Amino acid sequence: MPPPPHHHRSQSAVTRFIRPEEIDALLEPWVPDAEDRRFLTRCLVEEGPLHHRGANFVLLRLLGELSRAVASGPERPAPGPGLPVPMRLPPHLRPDGEDDAVYPIRLPERAVERLAPRGSRDFDAIVDCLADGPPQHAVANVLMATILDDLLRRSGR
Amino acid sequence: MSFFAPGLEDAFRTAAAELGMCSASRLFVREAASDGPDAVAELSDRLGRPFPVLDAVAAAALEGAPLRGVDPGEVLATLAGLRRLLVAGFEADFLDALVRALSGEVRVGLVRTAFLEGDWERIADNYAGRLELVEMAAFAGWAGPRSGLLTFLYGVEGAVTHVAPAWLRVAGDDVRPIFRELVGWDVLGRPMSLYPRWLTEVPAGSFTRLA
């Protein structure tokens, strides 16, 4: 008999379908450093609430499938200028340098510019929404925006 | 007849506060061993239950395992590429060896929290400016994609290990994704056989690197 609609599956049922190495492979075109990828992969599918780990894996893998289906060759994406994805720190603990407390992935400005002109209030608000929050949100948002922007670019948009 | 003067437990507690539980145990076992295995056995018998790390170090000595110098090579490999290393928990023998081996370009911090309060300034002074003391309220300022958190493990047994409670105060769910590495360095090399008072059990799999 199937479980009721809101029955929660066990923890092992969720972690079993998550394959971190597939997320690592998905990141590779945009994050060349293997240790950076390992860190981001952990943030995406191995930390935080279980349902986020599972959902991130599913959505990113599906985007990866789509990306492979659309790709015409081994062309390496050129994401263009990117914006930093800051870690969530208490406000009084400001980082020493530009890359001190940011995740090793950047939000492509071009993805945001598809929806709002650079420098506009909307542009800034979109960036804030995508890059804010713990990494199971922020890094996932940025990676999805990166892949979607790449797909649109390769579709001639 | 006893090998030891009165006040042995107080002396050990003081040493453990300044050196760390395992490093103090190594010191006391080494000194006792110079009087022979009976002295080590008495040390273990008198202090083993209140200090189970000492019990484990003494047990290894009584089994004939020599107390070796600390080789930081394995843990050093886990820290490759990091620019900042923040340590929670203190073990003088091990941190001494690690700080000596680390590149001078790596900042090293020690979170000021411990189960026995030592003299923090004196502890830091032993590192000639290489070790920065970091308050609990400020440790997240060390976060980053080239930052690591390290603590000392007291034996790994299957899926679990034991750490200083300071680790639980530092490595919460909100902190885990802002440090690239969460490193556990097993300084004991064997599980404790007595109740691990002073320490806390955590999953060994909660670390990104084990050494």
Short mmCIF file of C-alpha atoms in Angstrom, two decimals, chain B residues 14-171:
data_model
loop_
_atom_site.label_atom_id
_atom_site.label_comp_id
_atom_site.label_asym_id
_atom_site.label_seq_id
_atom_site.Cartn_x
_atom_site.Cartn_y
_atom_site.Cartn_z
CA THR B 14 47.40 21.50 35.56
CA ALA B 15 49.54 19.95 32.85
CA ALA B 16 46.48 18.94 30.85
CA ALA B 17 45.18 22.52 30.97
CA GLU B 18 48.41 23.91 29.55
CA LEU B 19 49.38 21.09 27.18
CA GLY B 20 46.19 19.26 26.27
CA MET B 21 44.97 15.92 27.54
CA CYS B 22 47.00 13.71 25.20
CA SER B 23 50.18 15.76 25.32
CA ALA B 24 50.11 15.83 29.12
CA SER B 25 49.49 12.09 29.12
CA ARG B 26 52.49 11.53 26.89
CA LEU B 27 54.63 13.62 29.24
CA PHE B 28 53.50 11.83 32.39
CA VAL B 29 53.76 8.37 30.84
CA ARG B 30 57.22 9.15 29.49
CA GLU B 31 58.38 10.32 32.90
CA ALA B 32 56.82 7.33 34.65
CA ALA B 33 58.34 4.94 32.13
CA SER B 34 61.79 6.12 33.16
CA ASP B 35 61.04 4.37 36.49
CA GLY B 36 59.85 1.22 34.73
CA PRO B 37 56.55 -0.40 33.80
CA ASP B 38 55.38 -0.64 37.41
CA ALA B 39 55.39 3.14 37.61
CA VAL B 40 53.36 3.38 34.41
CA ALA B 41 50.92 0.81 35.77
CA GLU B 42 50.50 2.78 38.99
CA LEU B 43 50.02 6.02 37.05
CA SER B 44 47.33 4.36 34.97
CA ASP B 45 45.68 2.82 38.01
CA ARG B 46 45.53 6.10 39.90
CA LEU B 47 44.65 8.50 37.08
CA GLY B 48 43.15 6.31 34.39
CA ARG B 49 39.52 6.59 35.41
CA PRO B 50 39.41 10.37 35.82
CA PHE B 51 41.60 10.85 32.73
CA PRO B 52 40.79 8.16 30.16
CA VAL B 53 43.14 9.63 27.56
CA LEU B 54 46.00 9.05 29.96
CA ASP B 55 44.72 5.52 30.49
CA ALA B 56 44.92 4.86 26.76
CA VAL B 57 48.41 6.34 26.43
CA ALA B 58 49.60 4.30 29.41
CA ALA B 59 47.99 1.14 28.02
CA ALA B 60 49.88 1.56 24.77
CA ALA B 61 53.13 2.00 26.67
CA LEU B 62 52.47 -1.07 28.80
CA GLU B 63 51.84 -3.06 25.61
CA GLY B 64 55.29 -2.08 24.48
CA ALA B 65 54.39 0.59 21.94
CA PRO B 66 57.04 3.31 22.17
CA LEU B 67 56.01 6.96 22.50
CA ARG B 68 57.11 8.37 19.19
CA GLY B 69 57.64 11.95 18.13
CA VAL B 70 54.78 13.57 16.28
CA ASP B 71 54.81 13.34 12.49
CA PRO B 72 52.51 16.00 11.02
CA GLY B 73 52.93 14.75 7.46
CA GLU B 74 49.54 13.13 7.09
CA VAL B 75 47.58 16.04 8.51
CA LEU B 76 49.67 18.48 6.53
CA ALA B 77 48.53 16.78 3.33
CA THR B 78 44.90 17.36 4.31
CA LEU B 79 45.55 21.09 4.65
CA ALA B 80 47.04 21.62 1.19
CA GLY B 81 45.89 24.84 -0.41
CA LEU B 82 44.54 26.41 2.78
CA ARG B 83 45.51 29.92 3.79
CA ARG B 84 43.89 29.96 7.23
CA LEU B 85 43.68 27.21 9.79
CA LEU B 86 41.56 27.58 12.88
CA VAL B 87 42.08 25.03 15.64
CA ALA B 88 39.46 24.14 18.26
CA GLY B 89 40.90 22.16 21.14
CA PHE B 90 44.54 22.15 22.13
CA GLU B 91 47.32 19.56 22.06
CA ALA B 92 50.76 21.10 22.46
CA ASP B 93 52.83 18.19 21.11
CA PHE B 94 50.77 18.03 17.96
CA LEU B 95 50.15 21.71 17.33
CA ASP B 96 53.86 22.43 17.91
CA ALA B 97 54.80 19.96 15.19
CA LEU B 98 52.11 21.17 12.82
CA VAL B 99 52.89 24.88 13.18
CA ARG B 100 56.58 24.17 12.59
CA ALA B 101 55.73 22.27 9.41
CA LEU B 102 53.16 24.71 8.00
CA SER B 103 54.14 27.37 5.54
CA GLY B 104 54.52 30.79 7.15
CA GLU B 105 51.88 32.02 4.71
CA VAL B 106 49.18 30.04 6.52
CA ARG B 107 47.56 31.94 9.37
CA VAL B 108 46.95 29.73 12.38
CA GLY B 109 44.34 30.53 15.03
CA LEU B 110 43.30 28.85 18.25
CA VAL B 111 39.75 29.25 19.54
CA ARG B 112 39.84 30.34 23.17
CA THR B 113 37.69 27.66 24.66
CA ALA B 114 38.72 24.55 26.56
CA PHE B 115 37.46 22.17 29.20
CA LEU B 116 40.35 23.14 31.48
CA GLU B 117 41.31 26.78 31.53
CA GLY B 118 45.02 27.29 30.95
CA ASP B 119 46.86 30.56 30.59
CA TRP B 120 45.96 31.41 27.02
CA GLU B 121 48.52 34.17 26.62
CA ARG B 122 51.29 31.90 27.81
CA ILE B 123 50.12 29.14 25.49
CA ALA B 124 50.14 31.50 22.51
CA ASP B 125 53.52 32.99 23.47
CA ASN B 126 55.11 29.59 22.93
CA TYR B 127 54.43 29.98 19.22
CA ALA B 128 56.39 33.20 18.77
CA GLY B 129 53.59 35.08 17.09
CA ARG B 130 52.50 32.25 14.77
CA LEU B 131 49.40 31.39 16.79
CA GLU B 132 46.57 33.90 17.04
CA LEU B 133 44.04 33.56 19.84
CA VAL B 134 40.49 33.81 18.51
CA GLU B 135 37.42 34.55 20.63
CA MET B 136 34.33 32.41 20.19
CA ALA B 137 32.36 35.45 19.06
CA ALA B 138 34.83 36.14 16.25
CA PHE B 139 35.86 32.77 14.87
CA ALA B 140 33.51 32.95 11.87
CA GLY B 141 35.71 35.79 10.62
CA TRP B 142 38.19 33.07 9.70
CA ALA B 143 35.75 31.45 7.27
CA GLY B 144 36.46 31.17 3.58
CA PRO B 145 37.06 28.91 0.62
CA ARG B 146 40.72 28.55 1.67
CA SER B 147 39.98 28.11 5.38
CA GLY B 148 40.00 24.98 7.47
CA LEU B 149 38.80 24.02 10.92
CA LEU B 150 40.82 21.41 12.78
CA THR B 151 40.34 19.55 15.99
CA PHE B 152 42.06 16.66 17.69
CA LEU B 153 40.44 13.23 17.83
CA TYR B 154 40.92 10.83 20.67
CA GLY B 155 40.74 7.51 18.86
CA VAL B 156 38.47 6.46 16.02
CA GLU B 157 36.34 3.39 16.57
CA GLY B 158 34.24 2.39 13.60
CA ALA B 159 31.90 5.24 12.76
CA VAL B 160 32.52 7.31 15.89
CA THR B 161 35.29 9.34 17.43
CA HIS B 162 35.74 11.59 20.46
CA VAL B 163 36.57 15.28 20.47
CA ALA B 164 36.92 18.13 22.94
CA PRO B 165 33.51 19.74 23.56
CA ALA B 166 34.94 22.93 22.04
CA TRP B 167 34.46 21.32 18.65
CA LEU B 168 30.69 21.16 19.11
CA ARG B 169 30.59 24.84 20.00
CA VAL B 170 32.49 25.69 16.82
CA ALA B 171 31.45 23.27 14.08
#
